[in-house]
Amino acid sequence: RLATENRRKVAVPPGHTAKSLEEALLDLANILGQEWVKLNDVPLIDGDYHAVPLSHDSYHILDPGDFVASAVCWPANTEEVSKTVVWANKWKVPIWPLSIGRNLGYGGSAPRVRGSVVLDLGRRMNKVLNVDVENAVCLIEPGVQYVTLYEYLQSIGVGNDLWIDVPDLPGGSVMGNALDRGVGYTPYGDHWAHHIGMEVVTPTGEIIRTGMGSMEGSECWQLFRYGFGPHQDGIFTQSNFGIVTKMGMELLPNPGGVRVFMAAFPKYADLHEAIEVIRPLMIRKVIGNVPMVRLGLQDASLYKTRDDFELDERGVVKPESAQKVIEELNTGAWVFYAALYGPDEVTLAKYQYIQEQFHRRIPNTKFYQREDVPENHYLHNYARFTTGIPTWRELDRMKWIPNAAHLFFAPLSANNGKDAGRQANMFRARMEEYGFNYLGTFFIGTRAMHHVISFMYNRKDVAEKKKALACIRALIADAASIGVGEYRTHLALQDQVAKTYNWNNGAIMKFNEQLKDALDPNGILQPGRSGIWPKDYRGKGFEL
Ligand code: FAD
């Protein structure tokens, strides 16, 4: 028997009884070893960022028991992942791979279908397999976190020469984040764009390598991403078409210097002009990183809690109260953070040019470099992010309200003032109607921006959770009504978002379903991820 403390009733996957599940899990324990399969019968304790549970989504937006696994297992290597997939096909048990499981705001470590078996790859497959210093690339396993990759590069003496791109918090997996197409802050901030070569276990258990890795003896697996014929890599992101067991990542060679700065724009209406100034700077690569424009109040939430503000009857911070804090912090209605790379003389010339461009269109823009701000200022953390040094500063934001959980509403915006302005106004009005503050940040790419709006709610307050869910559903519908789609979303919302990608009668979902049915005939791998359901699940009430 599998060890159990019978603390909570185990969720049973569709098509199974408690007995057949037990039989299946005993078979899995024979394959992986008894100690590497564990029933998920532990109490659902939310923990915190440093102790994210594998039992459920600790930032639950539904009932914590809705998205729970029946068991967790820990394969040791690619072959064991493959054996686990073959096992899942034999017993028709849905499985859900994780690299680390810190997908907080998007579903955490939870599976979409209750009773799935979670494969926690990160626990035993967590090695940096290779660092090619000359070519600035590495090959990693799923469990390599940003912080561990950073420490590893330091430990082998190349940390000063080769930088990584860290997102806000470094406890996540380099691979898991890239597979969810997450973003960071350096010139390599589009994480997926900087992966190079993968090893994947398909839903029937075959092991493939992509790009040059598909050729026996090639030395270019981490050097040339395409290989010959169709380029498959993209279908393994935000999908349920394979389990990635190895991946190459490009590392950023030390560019010889970094100058970070913050620009503060005095008025809310300045957003339009600010983005208009930024676009040519991005397209012409005057600014080479992924800079951001964030609402002054969002910036202030790093230093303040909601109790520091006066709220209106809906619970929304009053504009005059926000303004008072913004003045106290000496920032603006919107703030812009960017990094310039290269030797000092080069970045100084660019900095002066950028200042001129802003001052022409927003004369009252205030500029700050590190020497202009106090020690606790976020700009110092930003300087660390943009040089690939992990920081935990973003956790300060979790003090905004008690029992804070995040839900991210993350639409894509064109890189222009018109789209940014209409989105900010539309989403702000809708969020305030529901009693939430619009806390928006635009992460700026060359031609498009991730407009990430962090939705904070008290996860112990059931009524507030319901309100947050209703609000984000309304936001998704609002966005779709003007042709705006999300780049990524929480598990509970993936069906809704997938349906908004509806050109030509939802042709893209039909194509995804054809792929799903061909690659995963038994529908065992992550049913429902990104709204893609295997044939046996379709139309049976699983969609939310
Ligand atoms: P996992 O949870 O391990 O995986 C992510 C997804 O990919 C899951 O759906 C999983 O099923 C799938 N997956 C993972 N590994 C595999 C595999 N090997 N094969 C197939 N599928 C796999 N995100 C950003 O991108 N940028 C940010 O700056 C950022 N800031 C954040 C700040 C805060 C305060 C919070 C709460 C969250 C933030 N996030 C951010 C979101 C999230 O925490 C990170 O993206 C995190 O890196 C994702 O978790 P993970 O890396 O542990 O991935």
Coordinates of C-alpha atoms and ligand atoms in Angstrom, one line a residue:
R1 CA 0.0 0.0 0.0
L2 CA 1.0 3.6 -0.5
A3 CA 1.7 5.4 2.7
T4 CA -1.3 7.5 3.7
E5 CA -2.1 9.5 6.7
N6 CA -5.7 9.8 5.6
R7 CA -5.8 13.4 6.4
R8 CA -8.0 14.4 3.5
K9 CA -10.0 12.4 1.0
V10 CA -8.0 11.8 -2.1
A11 CA -9.5 13.3 -5.4
V12 CA -10.2 10.6 -7.9
P13 CA -9.7 11.4 -11.6
P14 CA -12.5 10.9 -14.2
G15 CA -13.2 7.3 -15.2
H16 CA -11.7 6.0 -11.9
T17 CA -12.8 4.7 -8.6
A18 CA -10.8 5.0 -5.4
K19 CA -9.9 1.4 -5.8
S20 CA -8.8 1.5 -9.5
L21 CA -6.8 4.7 -8.7
E22 CA -5.1 2.9 -5.8
E23 CA -4.2 0.0 -8.1
A24 CA -2.8 2.3 -10.7
L25 CA -0.7 4.2 -8.2
L26 CA 0.7 1.0 -6.8
D27 CA 1.8 0.1 -10.3
L28 CA 3.4 3.5 -10.6
A29 CA 5.2 3.0 -7.3
N30 CA 6.6 -0.2 -8.7
I31 CA 8.0 1.7 -11.6
L32 CA 9.4 4.8 -9.8
G33 CA 10.0 3.3 -6.3
Q34 CA 7.7 3.5 -3.4
E35 CA 9.2 6.7 -1.9
W36 CA 8.7 8.6 -5.2
V37 CA 4.9 8.4 -5.3
K38 CA 2.8 10.1 -2.6
L39 CA -0.9 10.4 -2.2
N40 CA -2.1 14.0 -2.0
D41 CA -4.1 13.6 1.2
V42 CA -2.4 16.4 3.1
P43 CA -4.4 19.4 4.4
L44 CA -4.6 22.3 1.9
I45 CA -2.3 24.8 3.5
D46 CA -1.5 27.8 1.4
G47 CA 2.0 28.5 2.7
D48 CA 3.8 31.4 1.1
Y49 CA 6.1 32.1 -1.8
H50 CA 9.0 30.3 -0.2
A51 CA 6.9 27.3 0.7
V52 CA 4.5 26.7 -2.2
P53 CA 2.5 23.6 -1.6
L54 CA 2.1 20.9 -4.3
S55 CA -1.3 20.0 -2.9
H56 CA -3.3 22.8 -4.6
D57 CA -3.2 26.3 -6.0
S58 CA -2.1 28.4 -3.1
Y59 CA -3.4 31.5 -4.8
H60 CA -6.9 29.9 -5.2
I61 CA -9.6 31.8 -6.9
L62 CA -12.1 29.0 -6.7
D63 CA -12.5 26.7 -3.8
P64 CA -9.0 25.4 -2.8
G65 CA -10.2 21.8 -3.3
D66 CA -11.3 22.4 -6.9
F67 CA -8.0 22.0 -8.6
V68 CA -6.2 19.2 -6.7
A69 CA -4.1 16.2 -7.6
S70 CA -4.7 12.7 -6.4
A71 CA -1.0 12.1 -6.0
V72 CA 2.4 13.5 -6.7
C73 CA 5.4 11.6 -8.2
W74 CA 9.0 12.4 -8.7
P75 CA 10.7 10.8 -11.8
A76 CA 14.5 10.9 -11.7
N77 CA 15.3 11.3 -15.4
T78 CA 13.9 11.4 -18.9
E79 CA 13.5 7.6 -19.1
E80 CA 11.4 7.6 -15.9
V81 CA 9.3 10.5 -17.3
S82 CA 8.7 8.4 -20.4
K83 CA 7.8 5.3 -18.2
T84 CA 5.4 7.5 -16.2
V85 CA 3.7 8.6 -19.4
V86 CA 3.4 5.0 -20.6
W87 CA 1.9 4.2 -17.2
A88 CA -0.6 7.0 -17.6
N89 CA -1.7 5.7 -21.0
K90 CA -2.1 2.2 -19.6
W91 CA -4.3 3.3 -16.7
K92 CA -5.8 6.3 -18.4
V93 CA -4.9 8.6 -15.6
P94 CA -4.5 12.3 -16.4
I95 CA -1.0 13.7 -15.5
W96 CA 0.3 17.2 -15.0
P97 CA 4.0 18.0 -15.2
L98 CA 5.6 20.9 -13.1
S99 CA 9.1 22.2 -13.2
I100 CA 8.9 24.0 -9.9
G101 CA 5.2 24.8 -9.4
R102 CA 5.5 28.5 -8.6
N103 CA 3.1 29.5 -11.4
L104 CA 1.5 31.9 -8.9
G105 CA -1.3 34.0 -10.3
Y106 CA -1.8 31.5 -13.1
G107 CA -2.6 28.3 -11.2
G108 CA 0.4 27.6 -9.0
S109 CA 1.2 23.9 -8.8
A110 CA -2.4 22.7 -9.4
P111 CA -3.6 20.5 -12.3
R112 CA -6.7 21.6 -14.2
V113 CA -8.5 18.2 -13.8
R114 CA -9.2 17.1 -10.2
G115 CA -7.4 13.8 -9.4
S116 CA -4.6 14.2 -12.0
V117 CA -1.2 12.9 -10.9
V118 CA 1.3 15.7 -10.7
L119 CA 4.9 15.0 -12.0
D120 CA 7.1 17.2 -9.9
L121 CA 10.1 17.2 -12.3
G122 CA 12.1 19.8 -10.4
R123 CA 12.8 17.8 -7.3
R124 CA 15.2 15.2 -8.9
M125 CA 15.8 16.7 -12.3
N126 CA 17.4 19.9 -11.3
K127 CA 20.9 20.0 -12.8
V128 CA 22.6 22.5 -15.0
L129 CA 23.9 19.9 -17.5
N130 CA 26.3 22.1 -19.4
V131 CA 27.5 25.7 -19.7
D132 CA 29.2 26.6 -23.0
V133 CA 31.0 29.7 -21.9
E134 CA 32.3 30.7 -25.3
N135 CA 28.9 30.6 -26.9
A136 CA 27.0 31.9 -23.8
V137 CA 24.5 29.1 -23.6
C138 CA 23.5 26.5 -21.1
L139 CA 21.5 23.2 -21.0
I140 CA 19.3 22.7 -18.1
E141 CA 16.8 20.4 -16.4
P142 CA 13.3 21.4 -15.3
G143 CA 14.2 22.0 -11.6
V144 CA 16.9 24.7 -12.3
Q145 CA 15.5 27.9 -10.7
Y146 CA 16.7 31.4 -11.6
V147 CA 18.4 31.6 -8.2
T148 CA 20.1 28.3 -8.6
L149 CA 21.3 29.0 -12.1
Y150 CA 22.6 32.3 -10.9
E151 CA 24.5 30.6 -8.0
Y152 CA 25.8 27.9 -10.3
L153 CA 27.3 30.4 -12.7
Q154 CA 28.9 32.2 -9.8
S155 CA 30.2 28.9 -8.4
I156 CA 32.0 27.9 -11.6
G157 CA 33.5 31.4 -11.9
V158 CA 31.6 32.7 -14.9
G159 CA 28.9 34.7 -13.1
N160 CA 30.5 38.0 -14.0
D161 CA 30.7 37.1 -17.7
L162 CA 27.5 35.4 -18.3
W163 CA 24.2 36.8 -16.9
I164 CA 20.8 35.3 -16.7
D165 CA 17.4 37.1 -17.1
V166 CA 15.5 37.0 -13.9
P167 CA 11.7 37.8 -13.6
D168 CA 10.3 39.6 -10.6
L169 CA 10.9 36.7 -8.3
P170 CA 13.7 34.1 -8.8
G171 CA 12.2 31.0 -7.1
G172 CA 10.5 29.8 -10.3
S173 CA 12.0 27.5 -12.9
V174 CA 13.9 28.8 -15.9
M175 CA 12.3 26.2 -18.0
G176 CA 8.7 26.4 -16.6
N177 CA 8.7 30.1 -17.0
A178 CA 9.9 30.0 -20.6
L179 CA 7.3 27.3 -21.4
D180 CA 4.6 29.6 -20.1
R181 CA 6.2 32.4 -22.2
G182 CA 7.0 34.5 -19.1
V183 CA 8.9 37.8 -19.1
G184 CA 11.9 39.4 -17.4
Y185 CA 13.9 42.7 -17.7
T186 CA 17.1 42.3 -19.6
P187 CA 17.6 42.3 -23.4
Y188 CA 16.7 38.5 -23.0
G189 CA 13.5 39.3 -21.2
D190 CA 11.3 37.4 -23.7
H191 CA 12.3 34.1 -22.1
W192 CA 10.9 31.8 -24.8
A193 CA 12.7 33.7 -27.5
H194 CA 16.0 32.8 -25.8
H195 CA 15.5 29.1 -25.4
I196 CA 17.5 27.0 -27.9
G197 CA 16.9 23.3 -28.4
M198 CA 14.7 21.0 -26.3
E199 CA 14.2 17.3 -25.3
V200 CA 10.6 16.3 -25.0
V201 CA 8.7 13.2 -23.9
T202 CA 5.6 13.0 -26.1
P203 CA 2.2 12.0 -24.7
T204 CA 2.7 8.4 -25.8
G205 CA 6.1 8.3 -24.2
E206 CA 8.6 8.7 -27.1
I207 CA 11.6 10.9 -26.5
I208 CA 12.5 13.5 -29.1
R209 CA 15.0 16.3 -29.4
T210 CA 14.2 19.4 -31.5
G211 CA 16.3 21.5 -33.8
M212 CA 19.8 20.2 -34.3
G213 CA 19.3 17.9 -31.4
S214 CA 17.3 15.7 -33.7
M215 CA 20.5 14.7 -35.5
E216 CA 22.8 12.0 -34.0
G217 CA 26.2 13.5 -33.2
S218 CA 25.4 17.2 -33.9
E219 CA 27.3 19.7 -31.9
C220 CA 24.9 22.5 -32.7
W221 CA 21.9 21.6 -30.5
Q222 CA 22.3 24.7 -28.4
L223 CA 23.7 26.9 -31.3
F224 CA 21.1 26.7 -34.1
R225 CA 17.5 26.4 -33.2
Y226 CA 15.8 25.2 -36.4
G227 CA 17.4 21.9 -37.7
F228 CA 15.6 20.7 -40.8
G229 CA 11.9 20.6 -41.7
P230 CA 9.1 22.0 -39.5
H231 CA 10.1 23.8 -36.3
Q232 CA 8.2 22.2 -33.5
D233 CA 9.4 24.0 -30.4
G234 CA 6.5 26.4 -30.1
I235 CA 3.8 23.7 -29.8
F236 CA 5.3 22.7 -26.5
T237 CA 4.6 26.1 -24.9
Q238 CA 1.4 26.8 -23.0
S239 CA 0.2 23.5 -24.4
N240 CA -0.5 19.9 -23.5
F241 CA 1.5 18.2 -26.3
G242 CA 4.7 17.1 -24.5
I243 CA 6.8 17.1 -21.3
V244 CA 10.1 19.0 -21.7
T245 CA 13.0 17.3 -19.9
K246 CA 15.9 19.4 -21.2
M247 CA 16.2 22.8 -22.7
G248 CA 18.9 25.1 -23.9
M249 CA 18.9 28.8 -22.8
E250 CA 21.0 31.6 -24.1
L251 CA 22.9 33.6 -21.5
L252 CA 23.6 37.3 -21.7
P253 CA 27.3 38.1 -22.1
N254 CA 28.3 41.0 -19.8
P255 CA 27.8 44.1 -22.0
G256 CA 30.4 46.1 -20.2
G257 CA 28.1 48.3 -18.1
V258 CA 24.5 49.1 -17.2
R259 CA 22.9 52.5 -16.6
V260 CA 19.4 52.2 -15.1
F261 CA 17.0 55.2 -14.8
M262 CA 13.5 56.0 -13.8
A263 CA 11.4 58.7 -15.5
A264 CA 8.2 59.9 -13.7
F265 CA 5.3 61.4 -15.7
P266 CA 3.1 63.9 -13.7
K267 CA -0.3 63.2 -15.2
Y268 CA -2.4 60.1 -15.7
A269 CA -3.1 61.3 -19.3
D270 CA 0.7 61.4 -20.0
L271 CA 0.6 57.6 -20.7
H272 CA -0.3 58.2 -24.3
E273 CA 2.6 60.5 -25.1
A274 CA 5.0 58.4 -23.0
I275 CA 4.4 55.3 -25.0
E276 CA 4.6 57.3 -28.2
V277 CA 8.1 58.4 -27.2
I278 CA 9.1 54.9 -26.1
R279 CA 8.1 53.1 -29.3
P280 CA 10.8 54.5 -31.7
L281 CA 13.3 54.1 -28.9
M282 CA 12.4 50.4 -28.8
I283 CA 12.2 49.7 -32.5
R284 CA 15.4 51.5 -33.2
K285 CA 17.0 49.6 -30.2
V286 CA 18.1 52.8 -28.4
I287 CA 16.7 51.0 -25.4
G288 CA 17.6 47.3 -25.6
N289 CA 16.1 45.8 -22.5
V290 CA 12.4 45.0 -21.7
P291 CA 11.6 48.3 -19.9
M292 CA 8.3 49.0 -18.2
V293 CA 5.8 51.7 -17.6
R294 CA 3.8 51.2 -14.4
L295 CA 1.0 53.1 -12.7
G296 CA 2.3 55.3 -9.9
L297 CA 0.0 53.6 -7.4
Q298 CA 1.4 50.2 -8.5
D299 CA 4.9 51.5 -7.9
A300 CA 3.7 52.9 -4.5
S301 CA 2.4 49.4 -3.5
L302 CA 6.1 48.4 -3.1
Y303 CA 6.4 50.8 -0.2
K304 CA 2.9 51.2 1.2
T305 CA -0.1 49.0 2.2
R306 CA -3.6 49.8 1.2
D307 CA -4.2 51.0 4.8
D308 CA -1.9 53.9 4.1
F309 CA -4.5 55.3 1.6
E310 CA -8.0 56.7 1.9
L311 CA -10.5 54.5 0.2
D312 CA -13.9 55.3 -1.3
E313 CA -17.1 53.4 -0.5
R314 CA -16.2 50.7 -3.1
G315 CA -12.8 50.1 -1.4
V316 CA -10.8 51.8 -4.2
V317 CA -8.0 54.2 -3.3
K318 CA -9.2 57.8 -3.7
P319 CA -7.3 59.7 -6.5
E320 CA -6.4 62.5 -4.2
S321 CA -5.0 60.1 -1.6
A322 CA -2.9 58.3 -4.3
Q323 CA -1.7 61.7 -5.5
K324 CA -0.6 62.6 -2.0
V325 CA 1.5 59.4 -1.7
I326 CA 3.0 59.9 -5.1
E327 CA 4.1 63.4 -4.2
E328 CA 5.6 62.0 -0.9
L329 CA 7.5 59.4 -2.9
N330 CA 8.5 62.0 -5.4
T331 CA 7.3 59.9 -8.4
G332 CA 4.5 60.4 -10.9
A333 CA 1.1 59.2 -12.1
W334 CA 3.1 56.8 -14.3
V335 CA 6.7 55.8 -13.9
F336 CA 9.1 54.4 -16.5
Y337 CA 12.0 52.1 -15.7
A338 CA 14.7 51.2 -18.3
A339 CA 18.2 50.0 -18.6
L340 CA 20.9 51.0 -21.1
Y341 CA 23.7 48.6 -21.8
G342 CA 27.3 49.2 -22.7
P343 CA 30.3 51.3 -21.5
D344 CA 29.5 54.5 -19.6
E345 CA 30.2 56.9 -22.4
V346 CA 27.8 55.0 -24.7
T347 CA 25.0 54.8 -22.2
L348 CA 25.5 58.5 -21.1
A349 CA 24.9 59.6 -24.7
K350 CA 21.8 57.5 -25.0
Y351 CA 20.5 58.7 -21.7
Q352 CA 20.8 62.3 -22.7
Y353 CA 19.1 61.6 -26.0
I354 CA 16.3 59.8 -24.3
Q355 CA 15.8 62.6 -21.8
E356 CA 15.5 65.1 -24.8
Q357 CA 12.9 62.9 -26.5
F358 CA 10.7 62.8 -23.4
H359 CA 11.1 66.5 -22.5
R360 CA 10.0 67.5 -26.0
R361 CA 6.6 65.8 -25.5
I362 CA 6.2 65.7 -21.7
P363 CA 8.1 68.7 -20.5
N364 CA 7.6 68.0 -16.8
T365 CA 9.1 64.5 -16.9
K366 CA 11.4 63.9 -13.9
F367 CA 14.5 61.7 -14.3
Y368 CA 16.3 59.7 -11.6
Q369 CA 19.4 57.6 -11.6
R370 CA 20.5 55.5 -8.6
E371 CA 22.5 58.3 -7.0
D372 CA 19.3 60.4 -6.9
V373 CA 17.2 58.1 -4.8
P374 CA 17.2 56.7 -1.3
E375 CA 18.5 53.3 -0.4
N376 CA 15.1 51.5 -0.2
H377 CA 14.1 52.8 -3.7
Y378 CA 13.0 50.2 -6.2
L379 CA 15.5 51.6 -8.7
H380 CA 18.3 49.8 -6.8
N381 CA 16.5 46.5 -7.1
Y382 CA 15.8 47.3 -10.8
A383 CA 19.6 47.7 -11.2
R384 CA 20.0 44.2 -9.9
F385 CA 17.3 42.7 -12.1
T386 CA 18.7 44.2 -15.2
T387 CA 22.1 42.8 -14.4
G388 CA 20.6 39.3 -13.9
I389 CA 21.0 39.4 -10.1
P390 CA 18.0 37.8 -8.3
T391 CA 16.1 39.9 -5.7
W392 CA 13.1 39.1 -3.5
R393 CA 11.9 42.7 -3.4
E394 CA 8.7 42.0 -5.3
L395 CA 7.4 40.1 -2.2
D396 CA 6.9 43.4 -0.5
R397 CA 3.9 44.0 -2.6
M398 CA 2.2 41.0 -0.9
K399 CA 1.8 43.2 2.2
W400 CA -0.8 45.4 0.4
I401 CA -3.7 43.6 2.0
P402 CA -4.0 40.7 4.4
N403 CA -3.9 37.1 3.0
A404 CA -3.0 38.7 -0.4
A405 CA -3.1 36.5 -3.5
H406 CA -2.5 37.7 -7.0
L407 CA -4.5 37.0 -10.1
F408 CA -2.9 38.4 -13.2
F409 CA -5.0 39.9 -16.0
A410 CA -2.4 40.1 -18.8
P411 CA -3.7 41.4 -22.1
L412 CA -1.4 42.2 -25.0
S413 CA -1.2 45.8 -26.1
A414 CA 0.2 47.3 -29.3
N415 CA 3.2 49.4 -28.6
N416 CA 1.4 52.7 -29.1
G417 CA -0.2 55.4 -26.9
K418 CA -3.7 54.8 -28.3
D419 CA -4.0 51.2 -27.4
A420 CA -2.2 51.6 -24.0
G421 CA -4.5 54.5 -23.1
R422 CA -7.8 52.8 -24.1
Q423 CA -6.8 49.6 -22.3
A424 CA -5.8 51.4 -19.1
N425 CA -9.0 53.5 -19.1
M426 CA -11.3 50.6 -19.9
F427 CA -9.8 48.1 -17.4
R428 CA -9.5 50.7 -14.7
A429 CA -13.2 51.6 -14.9
R430 CA -14.2 48.0 -14.8
M431 CA -12.0 47.1 -11.9
E432 CA -13.1 50.0 -9.9
E433 CA -16.7 49.1 -10.5
Y434 CA -16.0 45.8 -8.8
G435 CA -14.1 47.5 -6.0
F436 CA -10.5 46.7 -7.1
N437 CA -7.7 49.0 -7.8
Y438 CA -6.3 48.9 -11.3
L439 CA -2.6 48.2 -10.7
G440 CA -1.2 48.0 -14.2
T441 CA 2.3 47.6 -15.7
F442 CA 3.3 47.6 -19.3
F443 CA 6.3 45.4 -20.0
I444 CA 7.5 46.9 -23.3
G445 CA 8.7 44.7 -26.1
T446 CA 9.9 45.9 -29.5
R447 CA 6.5 46.1 -31.1
A448 CA 4.0 44.9 -28.4
M449 CA 3.6 45.2 -24.7
H450 CA 2.5 42.8 -22.0
H451 CA -0.1 44.8 -20.0
V452 CA 0.1 42.9 -16.8
I453 CA -2.5 44.0 -14.3
S454 CA -2.0 42.5 -10.8
F455 CA -5.3 41.8 -9.2
M456 CA -4.9 41.5 -5.4
Y457 CA -7.5 39.8 -3.3
N458 CA -7.9 38.4 0.1
R459 CA -7.9 34.6 -0.5
K460 CA -9.5 33.9 2.9
D461 CA -12.5 36.1 1.9
V462 CA -14.9 34.0 -0.2
A463 CA -17.0 36.9 -1.2
E464 CA -14.0 38.9 -2.4
K465 CA -12.7 35.9 -4.4
K466 CA -16.1 35.6 -6.1
K467 CA -16.0 39.3 -6.9
A468 CA -12.4 39.0 -8.3
L469 CA -13.4 36.1 -10.5
A470 CA -16.5 37.9 -11.8
C471 CA -14.4 41.0 -12.4
I472 CA -11.6 39.2 -14.3
R473 CA -14.2 37.4 -16.4
A474 CA -15.8 40.8 -17.3
L475 CA -12.3 42.1 -18.2
I476 CA -11.6 39.2 -20.5
A477 CA -14.9 39.9 -22.3
D478 CA -14.3 43.7 -22.4
A479 CA -10.9 43.1 -23.9
A480 CA -12.2 40.6 -26.5
S481 CA -14.9 43.1 -27.5
I482 CA -12.1 45.5 -28.8
G483 CA -9.9 42.7 -30.2
V484 CA -7.5 42.5 -27.2
G485 CA -6.4 39.0 -26.0
E486 CA -4.5 37.8 -23.0
Y487 CA -0.9 36.4 -23.4
R488 CA -1.4 34.0 -20.5
T489 CA -4.1 33.3 -17.9
H490 CA -5.0 31.4 -14.8
L491 CA -6.2 27.8 -15.1
A492 CA -9.7 28.7 -14.2
L493 CA -9.9 31.2 -17.1
Q494 CA -8.2 29.3 -19.8
D495 CA -11.4 28.1 -21.5
Q496 CA -12.8 31.6 -21.6
V497 CA -9.6 33.1 -23.0
A498 CA -9.1 30.3 -25.5
K499 CA -12.6 31.1 -26.9
T500 CA -11.7 34.7 -27.5
Y501 CA -9.1 33.6 -30.0
N502 CA -12.0 33.0 -32.5
W503 CA -10.9 34.1 -35.9
N504 CA -12.5 32.1 -38.7
N505 CA -14.9 30.3 -36.4
G506 CA -12.2 29.3 -33.9
A507 CA -10.0 27.7 -36.5
I508 CA -7.0 27.7 -34.3
M509 CA -8.7 25.6 -31.6
K510 CA -9.9 23.1 -34.2
F511 CA -6.2 22.8 -35.3
N512 CA -5.1 22.4 -31.6
E513 CA -7.7 19.7 -31.1
Q514 CA -6.5 17.8 -34.2
L515 CA -2.9 17.9 -32.9
K516 CA -4.1 16.9 -29.4
D517 CA -6.0 13.9 -30.7
A518 CA -3.2 12.8 -33.0
L519 CA -0.4 13.2 -30.3
D520 CA -2.4 12.1 -27.3
P521 CA -5.0 9.6 -28.3
N522 CA -5.8 8.7 -24.7
G523 CA -6.0 12.3 -23.6
I524 CA -3.7 11.8 -20.6
L525 CA -1.5 14.9 -20.7
Q526 CA -2.8 18.0 -19.0
P527 CA -6.3 17.8 -20.2
G528 CA -7.8 21.3 -20.5
R529 CA -4.5 23.3 -20.5
S530 CA -5.0 26.4 -22.5
G531 CA -8.6 25.3 -23.2
I532 CA -7.4 22.3 -25.2
W533 CA -9.5 19.3 -24.2
P534 CA -8.8 15.7 -25.5
K535 CA -11.7 14.2 -27.4
D536 CA -13.0 12.1 -24.5
Y537 CA -13.4 15.2 -22.4
R538 CA -15.0 17.5 -24.9
G539 CA -18.6 18.6 -24.3
K540 CA -18.8 16.6 -21.0
G541 CA -19.0 19.6 -18.7
F542 CA -15.3 20.0 -17.9
E543 CA -15.0 23.5 -19.4
L544 CA -15.3 26.5 -17.0
Ligands
FAD1 P1 5.9 25.8 -13.3 O1 4.8 26.1 -12.3 O2 6.8 24.7 -13.0 O3 5.3 25.7 -14.7 C1 4.6 26.7 -15.4 C2 3.6 26.0 -16.4 O4 4.3 25.3 -17.4 C3 2.7 25.0 -15.7 O5 1.4 25.1 -16.3 C4 3.3 23.6 -16.0 O6 2.4 22.6 -16.1 C5 4.0 23.9 -17.3 N1 5.3 23.1 -17.3 C6 6.3 23.4 -16.4 N2 7.3 22.6 -16.7 C7 7.0 21.8 -17.8 C8 7.7 20.9 -18.5 N3 8.9 20.5 -18.2 N4 7.1 20.3 -19.6 C9 5.8 20.7 -19.9 N5 5.1 21.6 -19.2 C10 5.7 22.2 -18.2 N6 6.0 35.7 -14.2 C11 6.8 36.2 -15.2 O7 6.9 35.6 -16.3 N7 7.5 37.3 -15.0 C12 7.4 38.0 -13.8 O8 8.1 39.0 -13.6 C13 6.6 37.5 -12.8 N8 6.5 38.1 -11.6 C14 5.7 37.6 -10.6 C15 5.5 38.3 -9.4 C16 4.7 37.8 -8.4 C17 4.5 38.5 -7.1 C18 4.0 36.6 -8.6 C19 3.1 36.0 -7.6 C20 4.2 35.9 -9.8 C21 5.0 36.4 -10.8 N9 5.1 35.7 -12.1 C22 5.9 36.3 -13.0 C23 4.4 34.4 -12.3 C24 5.1 33.1 -11.9 O9 5.4 33.1 -10.6 C25 6.4 32.9 -12.7 O10 6.1 33.0 -14.1 C26 7.0 31.5 -12.4 O11 8.3 31.5 -13.0 C27 6.2 30.3 -12.9 O12 6.4 29.2 -12.1 P2 7.4 28.1 -12.4 O13 8.6 28.7 -13.0 O14 7.7 27.4 -11.1 O15 6.8 27.2 -13.5

